[in-house]
CSV table of C-alpha atoms in Angstrom, one decimal:
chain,number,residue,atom,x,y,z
A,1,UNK,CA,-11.6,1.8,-7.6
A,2,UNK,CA,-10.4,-0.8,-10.3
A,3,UNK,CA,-12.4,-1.8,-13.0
A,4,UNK,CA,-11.9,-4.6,-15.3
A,5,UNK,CA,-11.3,-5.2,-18.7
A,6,UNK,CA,-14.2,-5.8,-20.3
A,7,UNK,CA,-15.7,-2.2,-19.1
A,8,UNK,CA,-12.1,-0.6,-20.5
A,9,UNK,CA,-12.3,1.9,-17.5
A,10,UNK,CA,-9.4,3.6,-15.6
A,11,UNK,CA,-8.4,3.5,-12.6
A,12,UNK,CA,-9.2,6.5,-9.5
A,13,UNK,CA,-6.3,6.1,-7.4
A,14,UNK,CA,-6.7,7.4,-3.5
A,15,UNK,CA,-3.6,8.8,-2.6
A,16,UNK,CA,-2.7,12.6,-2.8
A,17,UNK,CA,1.1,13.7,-2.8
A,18,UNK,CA,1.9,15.5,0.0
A,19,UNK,CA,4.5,18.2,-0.4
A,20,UNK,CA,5.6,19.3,3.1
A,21,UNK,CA,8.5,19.5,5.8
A,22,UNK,CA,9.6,16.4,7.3
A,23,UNK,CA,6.7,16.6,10.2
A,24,UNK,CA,3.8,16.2,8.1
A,25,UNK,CA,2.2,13.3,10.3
A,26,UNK,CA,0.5,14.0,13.5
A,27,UNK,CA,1.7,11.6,16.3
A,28,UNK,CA,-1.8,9.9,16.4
A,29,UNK,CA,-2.1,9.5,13.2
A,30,UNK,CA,-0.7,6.4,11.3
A,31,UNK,CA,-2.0,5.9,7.7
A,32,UNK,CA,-2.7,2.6,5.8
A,33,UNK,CA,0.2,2.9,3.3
A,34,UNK,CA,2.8,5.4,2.7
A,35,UNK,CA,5.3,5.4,0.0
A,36,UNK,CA,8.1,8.2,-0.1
A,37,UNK,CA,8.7,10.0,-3.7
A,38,UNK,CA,12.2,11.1,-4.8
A,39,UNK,CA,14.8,8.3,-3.3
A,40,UNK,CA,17.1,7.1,-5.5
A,41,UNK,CA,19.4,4.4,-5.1
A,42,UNK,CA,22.8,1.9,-6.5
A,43,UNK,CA,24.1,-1.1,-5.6
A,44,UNK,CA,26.7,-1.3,-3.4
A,45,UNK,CA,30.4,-0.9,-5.0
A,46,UNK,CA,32.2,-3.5,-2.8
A,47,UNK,CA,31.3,-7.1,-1.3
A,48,UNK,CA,31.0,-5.6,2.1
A,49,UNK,CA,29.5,-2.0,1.7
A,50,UNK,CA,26.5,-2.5,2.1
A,51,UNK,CA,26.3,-0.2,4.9
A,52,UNK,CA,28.3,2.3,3.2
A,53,UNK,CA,26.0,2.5,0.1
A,54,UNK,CA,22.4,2.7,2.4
A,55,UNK,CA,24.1,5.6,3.7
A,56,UNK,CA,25.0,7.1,0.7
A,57,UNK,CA,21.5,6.8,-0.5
A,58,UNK,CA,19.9,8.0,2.6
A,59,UNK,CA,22.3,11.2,3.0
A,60,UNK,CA,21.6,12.3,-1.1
A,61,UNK,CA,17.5,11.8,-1.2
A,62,UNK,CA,18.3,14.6,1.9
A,63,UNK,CA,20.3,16.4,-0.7
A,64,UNK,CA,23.8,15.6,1.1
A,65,UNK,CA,26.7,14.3,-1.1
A,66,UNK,CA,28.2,11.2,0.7
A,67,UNK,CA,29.5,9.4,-2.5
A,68,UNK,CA,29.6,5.4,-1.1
A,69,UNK,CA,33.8,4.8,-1.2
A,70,UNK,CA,34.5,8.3,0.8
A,71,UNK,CA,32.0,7.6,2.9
A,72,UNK,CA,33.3,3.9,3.7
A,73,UNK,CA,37.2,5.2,3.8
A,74,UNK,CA,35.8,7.5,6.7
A,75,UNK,CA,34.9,4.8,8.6
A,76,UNK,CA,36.7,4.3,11.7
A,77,UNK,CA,37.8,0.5,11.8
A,78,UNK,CA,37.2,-1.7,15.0
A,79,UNK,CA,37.4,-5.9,15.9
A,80,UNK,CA,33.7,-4.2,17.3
A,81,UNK,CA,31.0,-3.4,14.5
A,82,UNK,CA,29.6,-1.1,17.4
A,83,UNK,CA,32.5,0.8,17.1
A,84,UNK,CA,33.4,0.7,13.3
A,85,UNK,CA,34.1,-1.5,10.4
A,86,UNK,CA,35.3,-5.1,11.1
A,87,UNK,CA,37.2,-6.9,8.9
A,88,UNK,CA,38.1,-6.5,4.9
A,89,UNK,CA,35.5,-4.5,2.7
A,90,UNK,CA,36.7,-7.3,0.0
A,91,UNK,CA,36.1,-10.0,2.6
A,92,UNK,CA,33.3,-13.2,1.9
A,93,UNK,CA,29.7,-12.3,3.1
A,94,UNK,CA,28.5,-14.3,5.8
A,95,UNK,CA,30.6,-14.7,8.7
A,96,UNK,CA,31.0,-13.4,11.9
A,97,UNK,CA,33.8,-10.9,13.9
A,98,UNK,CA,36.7,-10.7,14.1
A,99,UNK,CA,36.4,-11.9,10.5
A,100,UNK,CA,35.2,-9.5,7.8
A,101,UNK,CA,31.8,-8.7,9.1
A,102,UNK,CA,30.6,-5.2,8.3
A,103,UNK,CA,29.7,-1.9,10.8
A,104,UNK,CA,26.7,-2.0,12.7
A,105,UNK,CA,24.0,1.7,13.3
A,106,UNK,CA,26.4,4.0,15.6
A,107,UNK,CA,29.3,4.5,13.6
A,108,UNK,CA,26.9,5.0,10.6
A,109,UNK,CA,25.0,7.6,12.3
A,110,UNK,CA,27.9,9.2,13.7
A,111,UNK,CA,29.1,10.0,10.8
A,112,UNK,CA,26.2,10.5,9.0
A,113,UNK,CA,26.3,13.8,11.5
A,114,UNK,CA,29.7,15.1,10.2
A,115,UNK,CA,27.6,14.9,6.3
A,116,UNK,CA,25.0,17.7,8.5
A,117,UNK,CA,22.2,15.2,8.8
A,118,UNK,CA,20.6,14.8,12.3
A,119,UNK,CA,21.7,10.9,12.4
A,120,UNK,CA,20.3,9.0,15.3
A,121,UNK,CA,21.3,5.3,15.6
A,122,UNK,CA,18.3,3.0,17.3
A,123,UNK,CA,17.9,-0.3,18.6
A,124,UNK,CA,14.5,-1.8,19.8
A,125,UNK,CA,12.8,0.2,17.3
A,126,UNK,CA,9.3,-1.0,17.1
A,127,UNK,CA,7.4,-1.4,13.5
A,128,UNK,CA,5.0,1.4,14.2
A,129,UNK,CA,7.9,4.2,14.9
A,130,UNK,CA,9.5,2.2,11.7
A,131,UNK,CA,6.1,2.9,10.0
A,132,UNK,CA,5.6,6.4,11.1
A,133,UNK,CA,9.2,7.6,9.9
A,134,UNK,CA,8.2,6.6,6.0
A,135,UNK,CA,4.9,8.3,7.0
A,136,UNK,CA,6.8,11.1,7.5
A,137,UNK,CA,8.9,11.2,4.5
A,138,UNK,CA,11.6,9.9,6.0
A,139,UNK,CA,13.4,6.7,4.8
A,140,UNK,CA,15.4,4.1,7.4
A,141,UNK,CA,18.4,2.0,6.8
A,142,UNK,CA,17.4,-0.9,9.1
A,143,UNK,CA,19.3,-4.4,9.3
A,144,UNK,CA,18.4,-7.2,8.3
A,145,UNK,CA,19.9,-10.4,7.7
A,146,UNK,CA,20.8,-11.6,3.9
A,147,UNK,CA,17.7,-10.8,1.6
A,148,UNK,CA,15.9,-10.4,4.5
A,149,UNK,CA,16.3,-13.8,5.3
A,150,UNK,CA,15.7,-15.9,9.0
A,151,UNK,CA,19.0,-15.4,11.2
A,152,UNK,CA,20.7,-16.3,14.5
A,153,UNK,CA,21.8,-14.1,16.9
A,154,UNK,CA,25.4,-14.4,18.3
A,155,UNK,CA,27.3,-13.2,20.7
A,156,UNK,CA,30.7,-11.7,20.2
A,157,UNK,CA,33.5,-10.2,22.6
A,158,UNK,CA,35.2,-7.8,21.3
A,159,UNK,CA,38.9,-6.9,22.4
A,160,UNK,CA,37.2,-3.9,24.4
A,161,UNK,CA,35.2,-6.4,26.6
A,162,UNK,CA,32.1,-5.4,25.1
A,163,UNK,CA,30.0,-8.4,24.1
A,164,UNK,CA,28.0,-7.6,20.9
A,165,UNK,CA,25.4,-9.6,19.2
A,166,UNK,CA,26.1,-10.4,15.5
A,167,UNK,CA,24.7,-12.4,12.8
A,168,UNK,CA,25.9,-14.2,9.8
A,169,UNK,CA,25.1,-12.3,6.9
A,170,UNK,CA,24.4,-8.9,8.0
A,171,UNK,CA,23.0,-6.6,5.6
A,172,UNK,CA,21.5,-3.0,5.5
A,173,UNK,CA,18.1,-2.0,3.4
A,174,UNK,CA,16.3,1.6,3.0
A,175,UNK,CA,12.8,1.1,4.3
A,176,UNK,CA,10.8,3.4,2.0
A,177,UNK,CA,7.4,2.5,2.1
A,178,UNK,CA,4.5,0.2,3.5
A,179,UNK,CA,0.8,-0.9,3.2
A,180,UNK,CA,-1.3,-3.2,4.9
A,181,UNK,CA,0.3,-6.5,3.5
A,182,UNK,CA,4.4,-5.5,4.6
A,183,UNK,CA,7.2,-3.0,4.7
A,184,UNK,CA,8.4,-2.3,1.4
A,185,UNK,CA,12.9,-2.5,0.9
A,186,UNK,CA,15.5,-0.8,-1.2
A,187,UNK,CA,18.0,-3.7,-1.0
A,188,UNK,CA,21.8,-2.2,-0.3
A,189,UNK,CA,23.7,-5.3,-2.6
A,190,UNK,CA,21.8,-4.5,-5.8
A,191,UNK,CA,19.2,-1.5,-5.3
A,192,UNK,CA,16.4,-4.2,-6.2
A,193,UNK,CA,13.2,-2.4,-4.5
A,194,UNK,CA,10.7,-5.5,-2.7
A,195,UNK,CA,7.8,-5.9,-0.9
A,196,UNK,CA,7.8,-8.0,2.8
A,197,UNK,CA,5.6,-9.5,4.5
A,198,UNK,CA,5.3,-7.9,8.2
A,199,UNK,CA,6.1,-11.2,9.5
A,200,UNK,CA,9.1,-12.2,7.4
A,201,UNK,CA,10.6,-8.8,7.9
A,202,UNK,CA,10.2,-8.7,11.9
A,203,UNK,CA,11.6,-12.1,11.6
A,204,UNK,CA,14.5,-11.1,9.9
A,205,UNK,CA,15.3,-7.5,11.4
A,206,UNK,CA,15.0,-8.8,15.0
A,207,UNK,CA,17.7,-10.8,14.6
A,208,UNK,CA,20.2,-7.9,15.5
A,209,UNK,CA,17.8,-6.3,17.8
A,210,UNK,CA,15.9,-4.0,15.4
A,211,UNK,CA,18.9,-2.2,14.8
A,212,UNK,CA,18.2,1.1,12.3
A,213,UNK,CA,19.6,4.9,11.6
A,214,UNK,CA,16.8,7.3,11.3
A,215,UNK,CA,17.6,10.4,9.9
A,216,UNK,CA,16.3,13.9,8.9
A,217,UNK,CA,17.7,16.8,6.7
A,218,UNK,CA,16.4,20.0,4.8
A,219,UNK,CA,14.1,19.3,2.0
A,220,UNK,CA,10.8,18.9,0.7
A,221,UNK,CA,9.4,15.8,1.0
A,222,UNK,CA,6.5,14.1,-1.5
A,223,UNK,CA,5.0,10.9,0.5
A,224,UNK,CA,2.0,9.0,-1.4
A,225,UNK,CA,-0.6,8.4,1.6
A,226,UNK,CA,-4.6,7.8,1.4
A,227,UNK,CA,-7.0,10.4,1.0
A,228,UNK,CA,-10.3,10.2,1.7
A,229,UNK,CA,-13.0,10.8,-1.0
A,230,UNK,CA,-15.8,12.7,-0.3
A,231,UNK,CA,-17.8,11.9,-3.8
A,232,UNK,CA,-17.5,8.3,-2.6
A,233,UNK,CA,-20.1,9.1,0.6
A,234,UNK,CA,-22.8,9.6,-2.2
A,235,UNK,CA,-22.1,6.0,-3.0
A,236,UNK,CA,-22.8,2.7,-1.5
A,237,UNK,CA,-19.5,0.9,-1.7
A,238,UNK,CA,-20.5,-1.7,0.7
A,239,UNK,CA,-18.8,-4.4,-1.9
A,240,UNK,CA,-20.5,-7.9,-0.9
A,241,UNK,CA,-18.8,-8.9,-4.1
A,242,UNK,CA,-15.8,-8.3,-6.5
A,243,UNK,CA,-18.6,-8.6,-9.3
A,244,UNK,CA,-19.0,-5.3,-11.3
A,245,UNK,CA,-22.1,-4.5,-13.1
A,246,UNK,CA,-21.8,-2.0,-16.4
A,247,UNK,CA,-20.9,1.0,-15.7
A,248,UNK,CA,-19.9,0.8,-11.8
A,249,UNK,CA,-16.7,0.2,-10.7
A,250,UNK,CA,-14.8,-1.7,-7.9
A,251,UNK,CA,-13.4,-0.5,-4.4
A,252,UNK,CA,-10.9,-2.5,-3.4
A,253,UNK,CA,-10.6,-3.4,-0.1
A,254,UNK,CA,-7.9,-5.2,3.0
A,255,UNK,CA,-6.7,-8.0,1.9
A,256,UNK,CA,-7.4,-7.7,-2.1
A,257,UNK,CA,-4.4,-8.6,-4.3
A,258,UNK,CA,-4.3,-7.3,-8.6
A,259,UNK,CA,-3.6,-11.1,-9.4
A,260,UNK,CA,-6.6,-12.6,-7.2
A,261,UNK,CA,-9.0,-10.0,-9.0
A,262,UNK,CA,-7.6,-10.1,-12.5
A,263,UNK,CA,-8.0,-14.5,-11.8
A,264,UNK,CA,-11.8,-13.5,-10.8
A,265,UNK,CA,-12.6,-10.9,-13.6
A,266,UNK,CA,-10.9,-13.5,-16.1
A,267,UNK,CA,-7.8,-11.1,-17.4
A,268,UNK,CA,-4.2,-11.4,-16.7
A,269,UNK,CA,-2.6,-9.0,-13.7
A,270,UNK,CA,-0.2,-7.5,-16.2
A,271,UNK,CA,-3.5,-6.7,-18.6
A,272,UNK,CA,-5.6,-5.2,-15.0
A,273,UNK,CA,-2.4,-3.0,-14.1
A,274,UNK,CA,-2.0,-1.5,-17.4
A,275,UNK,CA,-5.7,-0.7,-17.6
A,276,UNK,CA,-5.5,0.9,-14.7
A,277,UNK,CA,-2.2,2.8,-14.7
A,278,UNK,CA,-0.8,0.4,-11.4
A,279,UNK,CA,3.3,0.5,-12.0
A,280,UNK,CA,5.8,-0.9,-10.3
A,281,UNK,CA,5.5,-2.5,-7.2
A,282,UNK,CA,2.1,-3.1,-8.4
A,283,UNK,CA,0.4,-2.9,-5.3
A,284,UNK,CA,-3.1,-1.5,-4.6
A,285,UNK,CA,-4.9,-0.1,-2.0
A,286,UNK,CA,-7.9,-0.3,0.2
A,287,UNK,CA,-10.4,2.7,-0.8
A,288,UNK,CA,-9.0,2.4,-4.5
């Protein structure tokens, strides 16, 4: 529940940490927002590593050492991103095989196995298996084009007769988190963590076919999820306004953003956030 400035209160936040193996979620289950604890991430060392460095960052939050370079010089090398790296890792970023391109989700996986981690390359993976991996604890490189930018798919035959669709500015993220607004990114080039619309994303990670590694390893994992309140059923919440009289607070509720109620309540977003303990991505939450 936020409350606003002028009654100087704090912020109740519903979410619990969950401490657990990787199968916390039951199948049926599918929460409002999930955000994984405990991933850590660098930008990528060369032009074209992007790949490389998702990798890396994927294989240590599973407590795996896969420094980025080794990981890339492993690599096997292909005209076929299906089959390993095309091109130069040096090359310019945006064009297609045979030229320097990148490596697309089966050579990553593959040898994300030799590191010990349970690696699985997919294609056509919907947003709600997407969605129920970070509910899970368990981030995904997926690819998307540029910053997760619109693309064109194109298809490429490779010296092996296989014809593979690329794209123009291929480019891996860590999905590691998502509410009801959009998926939430760990971008590869610069470790810059952002919010996506559902839309925008789809739009972008379709392009190659919703092409992502899954992967799971031996750890604890910490995701931050909804929890129901049961102090709140004593408590009619039924919130025909964002008005607040002294003393109550505000639940907020779908569709609510920090800088449309700190605009109503007459404070500055930046002010509302610190008031209420909201960090970085700044995002709230229905039942807050």
């Amino acid at each position: 529940m936020l409350r606003n400035k002028h009654l100087l209160l704090a912020l109740l936040l519903a979410l619990t940490l969950v401490a657990a193996r990787p199968s916390m979620a039951a199948p049926e289950s599918l929460p409002d927002y999930a955000f994984i604890e405990g991933l850590t991430a660098r930008g990528q060392t060369y032009p074209l590593s992007c790949e490389s460095r998702s990798a890396s960052d994927l294989a240590g939050y599973w407590g795996v050492d896969a420094p980025e370079i080794e990981f890339f010089e492993n690599l096997p090398v292909s005209d076929n991103p299906n089959k390993g790296f095309v091109g130069s890792v040096y090359g310019t970023w945006g064009q297609t095989p045979p030229k320097a391109y990148g490596v697309h989700a089966k050579p990553i996986a593959k040898l994300l196995q030799t590191y010990g981690l349970d690696a699985k390359a997919r294609h056509g993976m919907t947003l709600d298996e997407l969605k129920r991996e970070i509910a899970n604890g368990r981030p995904v490189i997926v690819w998307v084009v540029g910053h997760v930018w619109q693309g064109t798919p194109v298809e490429y035959t490779a010296n092996d007769g296989e014809v593979v669709t690329v794209a123009a500015y291929e480019h891996t993220m860590l999905a590691y988190g998502y509410d009801l607004s959009g998926i939430y990114l760990i971008d590869a080039g610069n470790a810059d963590r952002n919010g996506y619309s559902y839309k925008i994303f789809q739009q972008s990670w379709g392009v190659l076919g919703n092409m992502a590694v899954t992967a799971t390893g031996d750890r604890e994992v910490t995701v931050r999820q909804p929890v129901e309140n049961p102090e709140d059923n004593s408590t009619d919440n039924s919130n025909s306004g964002s008005t607040t009289a002294p003393g109550d607070t505000y639940t907020v509720r779908p569709g609510d953003h920090l800088s449309a109620l700190a605009r109503e309540w007459g404070i500055s977003w930046q002010d509302l956030a610190t008031l209420n303990n909201i960090g970085y991505p700044y995002t709230i939450y229905p039942g807050q």
